[in-house]
Every structure is written in structure tokens, then in C-alpha cells.
Short mmCIF file of C-alpha atoms in Angstrom, two decimals:
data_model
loop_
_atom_site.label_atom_id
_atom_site.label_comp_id
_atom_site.label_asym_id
_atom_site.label_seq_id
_atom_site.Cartn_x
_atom_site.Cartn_y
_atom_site.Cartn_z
CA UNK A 243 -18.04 1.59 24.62
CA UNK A 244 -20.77 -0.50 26.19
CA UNK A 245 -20.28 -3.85 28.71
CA UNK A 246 -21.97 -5.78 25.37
CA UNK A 247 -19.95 -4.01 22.60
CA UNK A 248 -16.57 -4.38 24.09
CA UNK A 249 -17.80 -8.55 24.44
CA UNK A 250 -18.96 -8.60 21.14
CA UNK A 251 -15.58 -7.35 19.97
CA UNK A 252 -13.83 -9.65 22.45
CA UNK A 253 -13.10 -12.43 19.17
CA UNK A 254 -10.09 -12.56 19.65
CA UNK A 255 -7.43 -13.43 16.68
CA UNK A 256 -5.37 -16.74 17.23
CA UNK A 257 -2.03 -15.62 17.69
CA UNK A 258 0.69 -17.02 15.78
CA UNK A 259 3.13 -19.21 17.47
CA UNK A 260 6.66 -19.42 15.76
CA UNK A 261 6.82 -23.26 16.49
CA UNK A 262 3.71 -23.55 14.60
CA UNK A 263 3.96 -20.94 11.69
CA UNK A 264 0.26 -20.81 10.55
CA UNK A 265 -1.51 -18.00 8.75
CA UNK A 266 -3.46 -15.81 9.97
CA UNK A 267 -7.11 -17.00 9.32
CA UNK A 268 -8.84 -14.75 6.26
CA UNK A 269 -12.08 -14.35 4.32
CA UNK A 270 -11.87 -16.34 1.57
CA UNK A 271 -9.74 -18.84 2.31
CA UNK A 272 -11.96 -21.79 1.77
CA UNK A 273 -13.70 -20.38 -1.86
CA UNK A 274 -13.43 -22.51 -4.49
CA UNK A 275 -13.06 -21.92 -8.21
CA UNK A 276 -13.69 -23.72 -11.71
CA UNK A 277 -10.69 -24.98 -13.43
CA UNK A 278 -11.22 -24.68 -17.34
CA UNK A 279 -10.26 -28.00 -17.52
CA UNK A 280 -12.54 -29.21 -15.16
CA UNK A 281 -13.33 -29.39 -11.53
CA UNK A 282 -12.76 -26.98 -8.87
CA UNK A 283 -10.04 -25.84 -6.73
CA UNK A 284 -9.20 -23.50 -3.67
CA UNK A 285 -8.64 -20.31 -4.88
CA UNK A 286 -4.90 -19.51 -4.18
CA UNK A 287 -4.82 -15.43 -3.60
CA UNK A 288 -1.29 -14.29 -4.54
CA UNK A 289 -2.04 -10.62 -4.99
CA UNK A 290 -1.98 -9.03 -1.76
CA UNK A 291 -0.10 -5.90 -3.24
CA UNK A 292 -2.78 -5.04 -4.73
CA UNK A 293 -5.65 -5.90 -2.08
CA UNK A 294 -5.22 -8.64 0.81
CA UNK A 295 -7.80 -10.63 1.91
CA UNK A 296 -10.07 -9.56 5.15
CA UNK A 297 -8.83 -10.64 8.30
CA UNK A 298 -11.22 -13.07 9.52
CA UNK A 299 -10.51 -10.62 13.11
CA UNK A 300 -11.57 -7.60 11.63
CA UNK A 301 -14.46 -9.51 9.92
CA UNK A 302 -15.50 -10.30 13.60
CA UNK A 303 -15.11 -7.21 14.90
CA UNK A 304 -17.19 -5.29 12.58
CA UNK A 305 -19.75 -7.45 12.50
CA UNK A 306 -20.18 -7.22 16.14
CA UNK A 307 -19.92 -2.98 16.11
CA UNK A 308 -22.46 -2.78 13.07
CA UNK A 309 -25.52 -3.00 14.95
CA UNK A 310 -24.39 0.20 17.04
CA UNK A 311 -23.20 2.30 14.23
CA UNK A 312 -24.31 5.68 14.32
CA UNK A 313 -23.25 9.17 13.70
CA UNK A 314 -19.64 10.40 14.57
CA UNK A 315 -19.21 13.71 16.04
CA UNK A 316 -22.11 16.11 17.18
CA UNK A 317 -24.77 13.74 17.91
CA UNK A 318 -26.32 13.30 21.41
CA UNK A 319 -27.54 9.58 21.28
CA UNK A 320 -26.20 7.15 22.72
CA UNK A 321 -25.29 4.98 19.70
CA UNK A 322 -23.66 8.17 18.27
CA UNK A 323 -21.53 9.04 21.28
CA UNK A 324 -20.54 5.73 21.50
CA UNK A 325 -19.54 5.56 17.86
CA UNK A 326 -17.87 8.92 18.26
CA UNK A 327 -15.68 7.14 21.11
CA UNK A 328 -14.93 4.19 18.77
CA UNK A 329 -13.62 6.22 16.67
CA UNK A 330 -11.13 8.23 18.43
CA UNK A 331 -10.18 5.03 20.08
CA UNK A 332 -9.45 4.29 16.38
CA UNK A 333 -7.18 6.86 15.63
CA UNK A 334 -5.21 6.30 18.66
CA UNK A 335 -4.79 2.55 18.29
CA UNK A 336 -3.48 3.50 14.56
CA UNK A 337 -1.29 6.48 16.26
CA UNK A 338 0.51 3.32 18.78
CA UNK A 339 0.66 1.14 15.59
CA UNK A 340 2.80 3.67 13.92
CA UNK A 341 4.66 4.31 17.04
CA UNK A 342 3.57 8.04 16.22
CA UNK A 343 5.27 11.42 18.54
CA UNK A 344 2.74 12.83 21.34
CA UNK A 345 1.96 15.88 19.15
CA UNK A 346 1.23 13.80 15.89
CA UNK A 347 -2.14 14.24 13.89
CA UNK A 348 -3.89 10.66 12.55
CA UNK A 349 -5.79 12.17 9.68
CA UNK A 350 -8.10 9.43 7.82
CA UNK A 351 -8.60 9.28 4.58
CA UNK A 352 -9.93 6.97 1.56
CA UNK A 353 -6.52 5.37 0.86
CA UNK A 354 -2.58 5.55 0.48
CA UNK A 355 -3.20 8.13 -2.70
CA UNK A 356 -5.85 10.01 -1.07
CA UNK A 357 -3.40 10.66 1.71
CA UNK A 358 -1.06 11.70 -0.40
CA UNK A 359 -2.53 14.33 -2.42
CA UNK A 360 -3.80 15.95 0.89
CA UNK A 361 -0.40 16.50 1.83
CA UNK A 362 0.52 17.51 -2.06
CA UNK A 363 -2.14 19.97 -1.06
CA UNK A 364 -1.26 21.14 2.27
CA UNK A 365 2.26 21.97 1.02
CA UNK A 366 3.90 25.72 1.88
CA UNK A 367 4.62 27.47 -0.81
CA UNK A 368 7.53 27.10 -2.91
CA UNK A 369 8.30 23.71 -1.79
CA UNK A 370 10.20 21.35 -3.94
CA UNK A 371 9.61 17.78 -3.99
CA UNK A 372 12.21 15.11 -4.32
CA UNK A 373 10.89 11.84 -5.70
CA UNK A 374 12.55 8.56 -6.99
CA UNK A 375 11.03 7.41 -10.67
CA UNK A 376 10.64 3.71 -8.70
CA UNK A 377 7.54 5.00 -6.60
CA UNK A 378 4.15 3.90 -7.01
CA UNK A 379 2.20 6.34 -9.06
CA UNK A 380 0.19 6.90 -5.94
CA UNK A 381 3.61 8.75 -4.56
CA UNK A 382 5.35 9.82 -7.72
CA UNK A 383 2.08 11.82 -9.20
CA UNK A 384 0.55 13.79 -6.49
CA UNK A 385 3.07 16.59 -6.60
CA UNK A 386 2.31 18.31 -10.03
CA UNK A 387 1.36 21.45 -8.32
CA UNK A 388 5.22 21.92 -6.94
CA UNK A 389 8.71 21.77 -8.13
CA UNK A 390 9.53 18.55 -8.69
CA UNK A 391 12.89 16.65 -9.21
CA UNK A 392 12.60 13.20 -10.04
CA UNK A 393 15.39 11.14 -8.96
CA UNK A 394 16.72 8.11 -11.38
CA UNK A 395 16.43 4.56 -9.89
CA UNK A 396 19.03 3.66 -7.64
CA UNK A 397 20.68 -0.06 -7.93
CA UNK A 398 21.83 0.02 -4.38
CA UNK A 399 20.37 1.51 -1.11
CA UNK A 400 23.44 3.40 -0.99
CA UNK A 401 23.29 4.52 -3.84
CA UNK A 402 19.49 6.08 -3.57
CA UNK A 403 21.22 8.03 -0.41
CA UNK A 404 24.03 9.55 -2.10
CA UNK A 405 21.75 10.38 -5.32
CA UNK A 406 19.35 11.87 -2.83
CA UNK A 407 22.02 13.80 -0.61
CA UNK A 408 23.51 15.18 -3.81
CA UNK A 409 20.01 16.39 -5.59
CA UNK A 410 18.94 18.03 -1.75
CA UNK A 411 22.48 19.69 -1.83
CA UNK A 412 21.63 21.29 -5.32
CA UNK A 413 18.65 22.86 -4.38
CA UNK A 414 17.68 26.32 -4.57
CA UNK A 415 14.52 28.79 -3.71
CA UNK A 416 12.33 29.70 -6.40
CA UNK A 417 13.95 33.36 -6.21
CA UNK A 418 17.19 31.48 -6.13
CA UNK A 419 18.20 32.75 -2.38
CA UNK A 420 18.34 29.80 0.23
CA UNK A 421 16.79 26.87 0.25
CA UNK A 422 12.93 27.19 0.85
CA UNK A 423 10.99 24.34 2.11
CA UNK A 424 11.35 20.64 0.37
CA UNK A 425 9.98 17.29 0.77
CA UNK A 426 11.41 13.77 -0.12
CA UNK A 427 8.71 11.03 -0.78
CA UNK A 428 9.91 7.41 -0.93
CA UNK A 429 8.17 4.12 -0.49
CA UNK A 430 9.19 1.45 2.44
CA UNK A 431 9.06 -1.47 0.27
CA UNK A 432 8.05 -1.60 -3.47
CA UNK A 433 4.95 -2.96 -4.91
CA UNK A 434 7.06 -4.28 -7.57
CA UNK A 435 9.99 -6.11 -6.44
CA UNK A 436 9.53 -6.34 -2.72
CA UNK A 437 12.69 -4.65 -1.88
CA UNK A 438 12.94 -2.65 1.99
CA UNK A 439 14.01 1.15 0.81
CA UNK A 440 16.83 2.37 3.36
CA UNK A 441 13.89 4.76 4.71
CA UNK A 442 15.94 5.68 7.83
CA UNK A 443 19.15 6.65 6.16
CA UNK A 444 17.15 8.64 3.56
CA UNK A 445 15.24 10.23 6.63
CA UNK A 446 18.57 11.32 7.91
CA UNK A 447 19.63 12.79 4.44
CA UNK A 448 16.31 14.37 4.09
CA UNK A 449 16.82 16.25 7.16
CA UNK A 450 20.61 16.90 7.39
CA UNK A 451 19.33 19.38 4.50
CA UNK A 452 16.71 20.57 6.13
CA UNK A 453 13.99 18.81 3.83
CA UNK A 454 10.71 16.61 5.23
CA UNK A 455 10.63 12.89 4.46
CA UNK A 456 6.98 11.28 4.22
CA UNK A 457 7.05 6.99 4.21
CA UNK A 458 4.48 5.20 1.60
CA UNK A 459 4.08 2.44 3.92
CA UNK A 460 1.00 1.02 1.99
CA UNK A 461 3.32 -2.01 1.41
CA UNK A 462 5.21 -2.04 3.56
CA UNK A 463 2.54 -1.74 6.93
CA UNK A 464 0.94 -5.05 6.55
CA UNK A 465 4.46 -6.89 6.70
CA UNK A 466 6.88 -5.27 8.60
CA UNK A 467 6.65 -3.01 11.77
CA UNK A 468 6.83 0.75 11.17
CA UNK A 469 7.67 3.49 13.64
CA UNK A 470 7.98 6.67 12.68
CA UNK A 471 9.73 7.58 15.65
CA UNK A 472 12.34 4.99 14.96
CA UNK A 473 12.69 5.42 11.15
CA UNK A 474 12.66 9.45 12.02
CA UNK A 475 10.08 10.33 9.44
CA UNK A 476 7.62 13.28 9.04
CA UNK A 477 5.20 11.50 8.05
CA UNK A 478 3.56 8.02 6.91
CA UNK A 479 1.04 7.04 4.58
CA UNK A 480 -1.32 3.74 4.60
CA UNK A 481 -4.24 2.40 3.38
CA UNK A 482 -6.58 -0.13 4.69
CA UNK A 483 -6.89 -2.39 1.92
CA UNK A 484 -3.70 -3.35 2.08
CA UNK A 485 -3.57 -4.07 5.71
CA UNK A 486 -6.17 -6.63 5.31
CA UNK A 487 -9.31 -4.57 6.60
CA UNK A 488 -11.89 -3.84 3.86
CA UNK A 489 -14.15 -0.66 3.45
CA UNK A 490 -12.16 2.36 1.32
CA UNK A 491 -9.82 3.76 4.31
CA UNK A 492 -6.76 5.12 4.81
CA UNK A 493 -3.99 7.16 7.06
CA UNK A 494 -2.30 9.97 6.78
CA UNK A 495 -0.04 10.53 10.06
CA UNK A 496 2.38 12.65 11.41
CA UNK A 497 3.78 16.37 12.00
CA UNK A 498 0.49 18.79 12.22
CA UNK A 499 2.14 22.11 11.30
CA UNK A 500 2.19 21.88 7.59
CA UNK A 501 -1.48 19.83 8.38
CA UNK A 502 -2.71 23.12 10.32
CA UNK A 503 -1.47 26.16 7.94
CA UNK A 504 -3.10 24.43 4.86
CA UNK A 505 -6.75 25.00 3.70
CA UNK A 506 -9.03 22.23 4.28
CA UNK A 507 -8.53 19.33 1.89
CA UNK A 508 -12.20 19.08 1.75
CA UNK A 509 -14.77 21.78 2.60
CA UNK A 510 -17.52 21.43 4.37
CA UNK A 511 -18.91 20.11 7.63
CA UNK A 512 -16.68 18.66 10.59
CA UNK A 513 -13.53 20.60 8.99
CA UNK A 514 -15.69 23.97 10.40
CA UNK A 515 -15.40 25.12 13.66
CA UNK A 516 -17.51 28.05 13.47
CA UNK A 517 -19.26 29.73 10.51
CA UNK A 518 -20.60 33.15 10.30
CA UNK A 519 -22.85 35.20 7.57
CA UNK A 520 -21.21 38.46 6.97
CA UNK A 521 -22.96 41.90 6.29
CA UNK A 522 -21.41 42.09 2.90
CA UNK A 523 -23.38 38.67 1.85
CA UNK A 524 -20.38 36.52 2.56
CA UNK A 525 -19.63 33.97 4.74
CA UNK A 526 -16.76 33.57 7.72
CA UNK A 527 -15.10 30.72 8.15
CA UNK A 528 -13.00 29.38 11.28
CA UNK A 529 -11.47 25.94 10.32
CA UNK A 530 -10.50 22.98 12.60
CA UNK A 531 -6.51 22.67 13.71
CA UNK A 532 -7.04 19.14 15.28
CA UNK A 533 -7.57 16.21 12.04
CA UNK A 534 -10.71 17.14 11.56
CA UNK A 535 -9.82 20.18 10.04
CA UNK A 536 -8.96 17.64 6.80
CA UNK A 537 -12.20 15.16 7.16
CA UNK A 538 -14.91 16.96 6.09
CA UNK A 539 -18.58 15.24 5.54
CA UNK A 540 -19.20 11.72 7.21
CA UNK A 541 -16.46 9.81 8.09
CA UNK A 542 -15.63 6.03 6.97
CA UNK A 543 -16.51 4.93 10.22
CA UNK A 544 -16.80 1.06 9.67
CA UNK A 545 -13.52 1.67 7.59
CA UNK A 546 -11.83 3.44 10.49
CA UNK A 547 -12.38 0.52 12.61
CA UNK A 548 -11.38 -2.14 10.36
CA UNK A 549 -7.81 -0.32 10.51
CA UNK A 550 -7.47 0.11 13.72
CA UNK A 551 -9.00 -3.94 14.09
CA UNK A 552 -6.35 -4.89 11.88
CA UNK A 553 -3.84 -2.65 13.51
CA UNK A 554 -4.57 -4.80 16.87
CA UNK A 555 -4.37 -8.21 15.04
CA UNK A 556 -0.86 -7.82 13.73
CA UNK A 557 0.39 -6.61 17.04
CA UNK A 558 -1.53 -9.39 18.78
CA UNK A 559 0.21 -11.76 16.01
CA UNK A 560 3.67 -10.72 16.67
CA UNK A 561 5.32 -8.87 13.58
CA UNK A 562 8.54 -11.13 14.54
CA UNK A 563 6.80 -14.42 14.07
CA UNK A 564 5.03 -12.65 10.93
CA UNK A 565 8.20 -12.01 8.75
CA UNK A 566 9.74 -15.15 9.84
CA UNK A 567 6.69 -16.97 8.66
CA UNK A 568 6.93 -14.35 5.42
CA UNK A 569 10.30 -14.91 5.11
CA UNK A 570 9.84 -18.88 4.60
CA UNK A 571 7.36 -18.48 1.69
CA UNK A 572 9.78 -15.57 0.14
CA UNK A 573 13.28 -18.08 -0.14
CA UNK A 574 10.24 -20.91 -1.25
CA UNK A 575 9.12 -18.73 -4.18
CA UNK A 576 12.47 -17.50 -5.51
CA UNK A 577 13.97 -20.67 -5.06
CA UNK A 578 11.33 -22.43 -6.47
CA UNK A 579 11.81 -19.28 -9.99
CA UNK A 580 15.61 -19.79 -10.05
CA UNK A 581 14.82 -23.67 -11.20
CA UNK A 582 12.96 -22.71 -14.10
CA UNK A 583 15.85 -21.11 -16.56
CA UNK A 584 13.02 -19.34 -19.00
CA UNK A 585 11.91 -16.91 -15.32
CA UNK A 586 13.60 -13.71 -15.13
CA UNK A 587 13.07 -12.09 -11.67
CA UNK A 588 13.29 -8.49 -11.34
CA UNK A 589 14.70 -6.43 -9.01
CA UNK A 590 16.86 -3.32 -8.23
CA UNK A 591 18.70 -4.01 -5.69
CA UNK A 592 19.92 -7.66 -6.24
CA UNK A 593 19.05 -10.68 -5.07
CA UNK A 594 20.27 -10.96 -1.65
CA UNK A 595 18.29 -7.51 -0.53
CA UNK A 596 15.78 -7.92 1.74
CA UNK A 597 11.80 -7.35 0.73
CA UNK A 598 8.01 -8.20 1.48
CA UNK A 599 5.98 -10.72 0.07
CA UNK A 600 6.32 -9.08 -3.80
CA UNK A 601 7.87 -10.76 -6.25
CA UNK A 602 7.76 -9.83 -10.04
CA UNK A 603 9.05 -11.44 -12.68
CA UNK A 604 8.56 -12.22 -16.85
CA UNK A 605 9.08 -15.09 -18.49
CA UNK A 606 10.58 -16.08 -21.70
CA UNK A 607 7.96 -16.68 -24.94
CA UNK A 608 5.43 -15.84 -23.30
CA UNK A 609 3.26 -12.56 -22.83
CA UNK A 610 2.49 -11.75 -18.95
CA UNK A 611 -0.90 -11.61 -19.25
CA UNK A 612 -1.32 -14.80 -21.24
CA UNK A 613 0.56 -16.48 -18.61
CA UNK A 614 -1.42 -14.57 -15.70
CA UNK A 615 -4.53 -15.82 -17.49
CA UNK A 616 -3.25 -19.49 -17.51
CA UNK A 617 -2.40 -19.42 -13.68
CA UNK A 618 -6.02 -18.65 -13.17
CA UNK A 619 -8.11 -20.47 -15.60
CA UNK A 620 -5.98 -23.89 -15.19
CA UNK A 621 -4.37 -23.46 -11.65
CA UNK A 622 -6.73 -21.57 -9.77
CA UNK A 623 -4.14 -19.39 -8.67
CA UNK A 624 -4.82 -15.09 -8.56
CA UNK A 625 -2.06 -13.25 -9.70
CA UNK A 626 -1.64 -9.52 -11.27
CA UNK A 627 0.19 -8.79 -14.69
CA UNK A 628 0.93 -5.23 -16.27
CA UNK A 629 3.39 -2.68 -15.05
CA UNK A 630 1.66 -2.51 -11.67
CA UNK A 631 0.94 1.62 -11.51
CA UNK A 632 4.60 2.16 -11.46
CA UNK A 633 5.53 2.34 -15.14
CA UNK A 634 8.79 4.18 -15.19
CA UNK A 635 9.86 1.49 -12.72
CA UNK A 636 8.55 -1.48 -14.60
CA UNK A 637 9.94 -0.18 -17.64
CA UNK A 638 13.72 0.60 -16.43
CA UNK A 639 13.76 -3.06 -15.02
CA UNK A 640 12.28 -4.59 -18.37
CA UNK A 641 14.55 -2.68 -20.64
CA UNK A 642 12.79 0.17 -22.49
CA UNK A 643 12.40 4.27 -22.29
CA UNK A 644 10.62 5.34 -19.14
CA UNK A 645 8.60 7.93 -21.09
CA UNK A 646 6.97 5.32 -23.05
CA UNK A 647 3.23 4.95 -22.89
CA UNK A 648 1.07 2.23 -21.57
CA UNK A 649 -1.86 1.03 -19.01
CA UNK A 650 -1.63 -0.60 -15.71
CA UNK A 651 -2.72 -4.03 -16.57
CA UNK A 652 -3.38 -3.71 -20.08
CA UNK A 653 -1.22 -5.97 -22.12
CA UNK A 654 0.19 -4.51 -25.07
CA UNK A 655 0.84 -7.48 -27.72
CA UNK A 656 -1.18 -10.48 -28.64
CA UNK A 657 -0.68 -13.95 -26.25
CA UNK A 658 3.15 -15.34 -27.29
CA UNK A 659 4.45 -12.36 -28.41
CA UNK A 660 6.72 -9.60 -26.11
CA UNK A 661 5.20 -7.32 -24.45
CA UNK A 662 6.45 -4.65 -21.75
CA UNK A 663 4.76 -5.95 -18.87
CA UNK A 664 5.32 -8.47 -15.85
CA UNK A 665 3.73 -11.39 -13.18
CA UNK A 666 3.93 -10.33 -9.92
CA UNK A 667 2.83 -12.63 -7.20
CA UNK A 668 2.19 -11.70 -3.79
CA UNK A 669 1.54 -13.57 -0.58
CA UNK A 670 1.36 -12.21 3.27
CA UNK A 671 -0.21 -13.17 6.89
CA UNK A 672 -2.86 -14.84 5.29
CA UNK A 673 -1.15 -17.29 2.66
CA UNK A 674 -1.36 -21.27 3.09
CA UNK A 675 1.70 -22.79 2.33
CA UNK A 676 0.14 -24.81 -0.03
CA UNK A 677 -0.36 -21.73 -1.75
CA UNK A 678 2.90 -21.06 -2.68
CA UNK A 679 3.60 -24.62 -3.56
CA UNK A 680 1.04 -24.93 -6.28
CA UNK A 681 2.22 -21.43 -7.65
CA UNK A 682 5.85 -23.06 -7.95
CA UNK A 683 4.66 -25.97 -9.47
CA UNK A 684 2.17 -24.37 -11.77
CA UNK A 685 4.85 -22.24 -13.23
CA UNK A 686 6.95 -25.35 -13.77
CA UNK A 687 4.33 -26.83 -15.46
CA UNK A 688 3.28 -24.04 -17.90
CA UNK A 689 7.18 -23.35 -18.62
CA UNK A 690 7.64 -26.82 -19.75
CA UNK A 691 4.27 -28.12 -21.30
CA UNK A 692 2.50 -25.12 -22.39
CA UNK A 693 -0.61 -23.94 -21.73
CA UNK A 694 -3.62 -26.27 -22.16
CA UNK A 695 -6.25 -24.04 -23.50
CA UNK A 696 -6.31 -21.92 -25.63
CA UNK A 697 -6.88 -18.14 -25.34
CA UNK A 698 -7.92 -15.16 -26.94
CA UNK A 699 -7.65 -11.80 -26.52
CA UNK A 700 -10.64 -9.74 -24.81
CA UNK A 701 -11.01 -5.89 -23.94
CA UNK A 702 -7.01 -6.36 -23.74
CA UNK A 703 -6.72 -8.94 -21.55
CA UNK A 704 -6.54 -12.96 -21.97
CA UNK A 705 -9.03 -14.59 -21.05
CA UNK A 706 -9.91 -18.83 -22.17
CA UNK A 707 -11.11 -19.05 -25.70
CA UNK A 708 -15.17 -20.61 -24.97
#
């Protein structure tokens, strides 16, 4: 990278001192929004599960790259080598992120569920899949293609280790002889109730049976650390949206074997090494066994290098000072829920388990979108309702049959009346305090006085009656 590049890059990210607590600074932060009732308001972002904010960092950092972005791979100018190198720089800062083996592939992709279905596609044959009915749909429906044995929700990290030890132990080979290859997906943290998963004790199940473990990090990566060395698993999935850098990208990393036997996930140029016409008509093809063998066509580059941007800004921030800071606005939420009798928070694992930033909850008399609509049009405040792409979950927690049909987001009674779907509000590196403090208040307020609009419903959502 050039003398002027690597100084354009050089904004540097404030890092957070403990003493001081304050959030990292984010796009966005200073937008304001109409109140229905009049007057604005800063906008108060409490769905980072579902995208966080830009990091003001990465903002910086692609701004300054953008006027040198050119071709990746194969191209002999200057701007092109040197995005090339940026790159690869890129997928080695996100391979020290992860704390990633020496002989681990980086392969990027579009996003947590794109970098799951590549491995859904890259698995051997006749491997079964172990899967807990709590996952994000992202990691429960990739694997339709293999044997799959969906696990029940657990209601204690023990609990989703024995049920997983005991399903591995019960396995057989499709011709009923041995074992055969297997693979246990499980997320680090859910996008529902926050909870930490007990990924290393299920990695050590997994592979006291001889199965693979792969991590959906996508919620947990932006709060916690994750090292796949530590945590002992075969592989982790990310995505970039969540780890507050914009642009459609996302990681698949880990072991390259399963990678490197598997056809391309995409054909087509930069997954070929070397193609040949053949006399019958027909063409040879010899395929990539580095990443590129699964990024075909132009790669995200600006996306690459948000990730790896972002990547640097957490470490720079300390993850330590990060969760304590997280941790703060976690007790300030719940505690500020418990007060109001009519808030049911749910979880699977209880209330003193540890979690992220997620919190979902319903609340009695009222429909969850109604009251998601309220938050917005008289509070200013940006929360998510629905069942969050992880129905069976949603629907265990609230009550009903897990087979039951429904939409993410779409509520499925009129405003007031009961509905099977949730609130969820979530907050990370970026969130003001003051955030959290109108949220409290605001529920507080709507519990107690009502709404004071009125609303209608539109398309299947709430939205303020005009």
C-alpha cells in the first residue's frame, strides 16, 4: 500500500478507556427524527441484531481507500496491485481477529447465511447434521440437502451438551455401518435472547464423537472476542453488517479440507486456475485449492475492507472495556423491564446467564408490533418486532407449536389483540447511554398511559393512523 494510502487510513478510532466508558463513535448518531406528536428527536438505534450502525472508523477508512479502488487479482496497474494487496491484508487481519490455525482458509462471502450454505454445499457425502431448533434460520435451514437431526431447545447449557452428546452417540451411516462424517452447527449467542451458547463444551462433544462443530458468530463477533483456536471449533461464520462495517460481506473461516474437496460454490472466474477446450467440444477445468477456489466473479472489495477496518477497531477498543461497557447497559435494561410487572422477558437459560446486547421480550395487552410502532413514532426509539428469523425458537419461548406458520416481522393479529410475536431491543459499541434510558422510560410510559396516537394496520405492520 502506498506512503499516501496507508496516511489516509491512519484515522485512527478513539480507544475506549474503562474509566471513561464511552461508545464507540458511529454513523448516525446525531440524525434526528419526527415525533408524531411533534418535534424531533435523536434517533435512538436499538436494533443492532439485526444491522449495527457504521463505525465512524471504518467510515474513515473507506473513504480514504475509495479513490484507489481497482481490480483484485490479475491486473497489472498499479491501483489494482495495490488493491489486490489490500485485500489479502484483509483476509489476514480477519484470520488474527478470529485467532484462526496457520493452515486456516478466510473465505469471503456476502453474509453469515451465504457462508453457511457454502459449507452446506461443500459437505462430504453422507454427512449428518446436528442442529438445535433455537438457531437462526440462517444456521438451522442451510442443511436440507443432508441428514438432519434437529435437536429440541435446551433450558440449560448443560443440558444442550448432554442432548447433543446423546443424539452424536446415536448416530449411524447411511448404510448403517459406522459413523460417517457429521457436523454440529450452533450459534455463540442468540439473536433472540442474548444468551452465550457453551460453544467450547459443545466443541468438545462434537469432537469426542468424531463430528465437526462450525460457530454462527454473526452475534456474537461484534461483542465478545472469538478464537477459534480457544473455543476449538472447525469453523466460524460472520457477517459484516453485524460487525458494524457496511457493504454486503461476510466470513467463512476455518479447516480447508472439506473447503478443497468440494466443487466451487460459485463457477466462474477467480475460482479457475486453468481452463482448457477439449477435442470432444468440452471444456477442462482445474479449480483453485487456496479461498479463491469459493469466490468466483469480482470480489466485495470495499466490503472486505470494511471487515477487516472493523476487525482493527474492536481490537484497538479493547473487547474487555467493550463488554464491561455492554455489560452496564445489559443489568440497565433488564432492571429497568423487571419494574414494569405487564414485561415478560424471554429467555432459555434463565436470568442470571450471561448474553450480548439482545434482549426480547412481550408485553401484556398489547400486540408487539403495535408497541414497536409506538416506540418509534412517539419515542424516536428503533426497535424490531416479529419472531426475529428464528420461529421455532420464538415460538417455544412464547408458548405455541413450533411447526406453526408465520413471517419474520409480520404481525399476525390486529393492534391490542395477542399475537405470537416479540420486542427485541438491541444495543452494542455504539449505544449512548441515554439511549437506553429513554427506551426504559418509554416503556414505562406506554405500559402505564397508553399509547397516544392512534394506529392502524398497514401491509401488516402498524404504522400512525394520518
Amino acid at each position: 500500500m502506498s506512503a499516501s494510502l496507508n496516511a489516509a487510513t491512519a484515522v485512527a478510532a478513539t480507544a475506549v478507556d474503562p474509566a471513561c466508558a464511552e461508545p464507540l463513535a458511529v454513523l448516525g448518531r446525531d440524525v434526528t427524527v419526527p415525533l408524531v406528536t411533534g418535534g424531533e428527536v435523536t434517533y435512538a438505534a436499538l436494533d443492532y441484531a439485526a444491522s449495527a450502525p457504521a463505525l465512524q472508523r471504518v467510515w474513515d477508512d473507506v473513504a480514504a481507500y475509495a479513490p484507489y479502488y481497482g481490480s483484485v487479482h490479475r491486473g497489472a496497474g498499479y491501483l489494482s496491485q495495490l488493491s489486490t494487496d489490500l485485500f489479502e491484508q484483509s483476509r489476514a487481519t480477519v484470520a488474527r481477529f478470529l485467532d484462526c490455525r496457520a493452515d486456516d482458509q478466510v473465505v469471503f462471502t456476502r453474509s453469515t447465511t451465504d457462508s453457511l450454505n457454502l459449507l452446506a454445499a461443500a459437505l462430504p457425502a453422507g454427512c449428518q447434521v446436528f442442529v438445535f431448533e433455537t438457531e437462526h434460520h440462517a444456521s438451522l435451514l442451510p442443511w436440507v440437502d443432508a441428514r438432519v437431526t434437529y435437536l429440541n431447545a435446551p433450558r440449560t447449557p448443560a443440558e444442550a451438551v448432554a442432548t447433543l452428546e446423546r443424539a452424536l452417540a446415536d448416530r449411524t451411516a447411511p448404510t448403517g455401518e459406522g459413523h460417517g462424517p457429521a457436523l454440529v452447527c450452533v450459534t455463540g449467542a442468540s439473536n433472540v435472547t442474548g444468551e452465550l451458547w457453551p460453544v467450547k463444551e459443545l466443541a468438545a462433544a462434537a469432537h469426542a464423537h468424531g463430528a465437526r462443530i462450525v460457530l454462527d458468530a454473526a452475534q456474537l463477533a461484534p461483542h465478545h472476542p472469538v478464537s477459534v483456536q480457544e473455543l476449538d471449533v472447525d469453523w466460524v461464520a460472520f457477517s459484516g453488517h453485524k460487525l458494524y462495517a457496511p457493504f454486503g460481506s461476510g466470513v467463512l473461516a476455518g479447516r480447508a479440507d472439506w473447503l478443497q474437496e468440494a466443487e466451487p460454490y460459485l463457477a466462474g472466474g477467480g475460482a479457475s486456475r486453468k481452463v482448457a477446450r477439449r477435442e470432444d467440444g468440452g471444456v477442462d477445468v482445474e479449480w483453485h485449492t487456496t479461498a479463491a477456489r469459493h469466490e468466483a466473479g469480482s470480489p466485495n472489495v470495499i466490503g472486505v475492507y470494511s471487515i477487516a477496518s472493523a476487525c482493527r477497531a474492536l481490537t484497538e477498543a479493547g473487547f474487555d472495556s467493550l463488554v464491561a461497557r455492554e455489560r452496564r447497559l445489559i443489568a440497565a435494561v433488564r432492571e429497568g423491564l423487571a419494574e414494569v410487572p405487564a414485561v415478560r422477558v424471554l429467555s432459555l437459560f434463565g436470568d442470571d446467564a450471561p448474553r450480548v446486547g439482545v434482549i426480547s421480550f412481550v408485553v401484556d395487552g398489547w400486540n408487539s408490533s403495535h408497541f414497536a410502532a409506538a416506540l418509534s413514532a412517539e419515542y424516536g426509539i428503533g426497535v424490531r418486532d416479529g419472531l426475529f428469523c428464528a420461529h421455532p425458537l420464538v415460538r417455544t419461548l412464547l408458548g405455541s407449536e413450533p411447526q406453526e406458520p408465520g413471517e419474520c416481522g409480520a404481525p399476525e393479529a390486529a393492534p391490542g389483540e395477542r399475537s405470537l410475536n416479540a420486542i427485541r431491543v438491541s444495543f452494542g459499541a455504539g449505544t449512548p447511554d441515554e439511549h437506553v434510558e429513554r427506551f426504559v422510560r418509554a416503556v414505562g410510559e406506554l405500559v402505564a398511559d397508553g399509547a397516544k396516537w392512534q394506529y392502524r394496520t398497514e401491509e401488516g405492520r402498524c404504522v400512525p393512523a394520518v
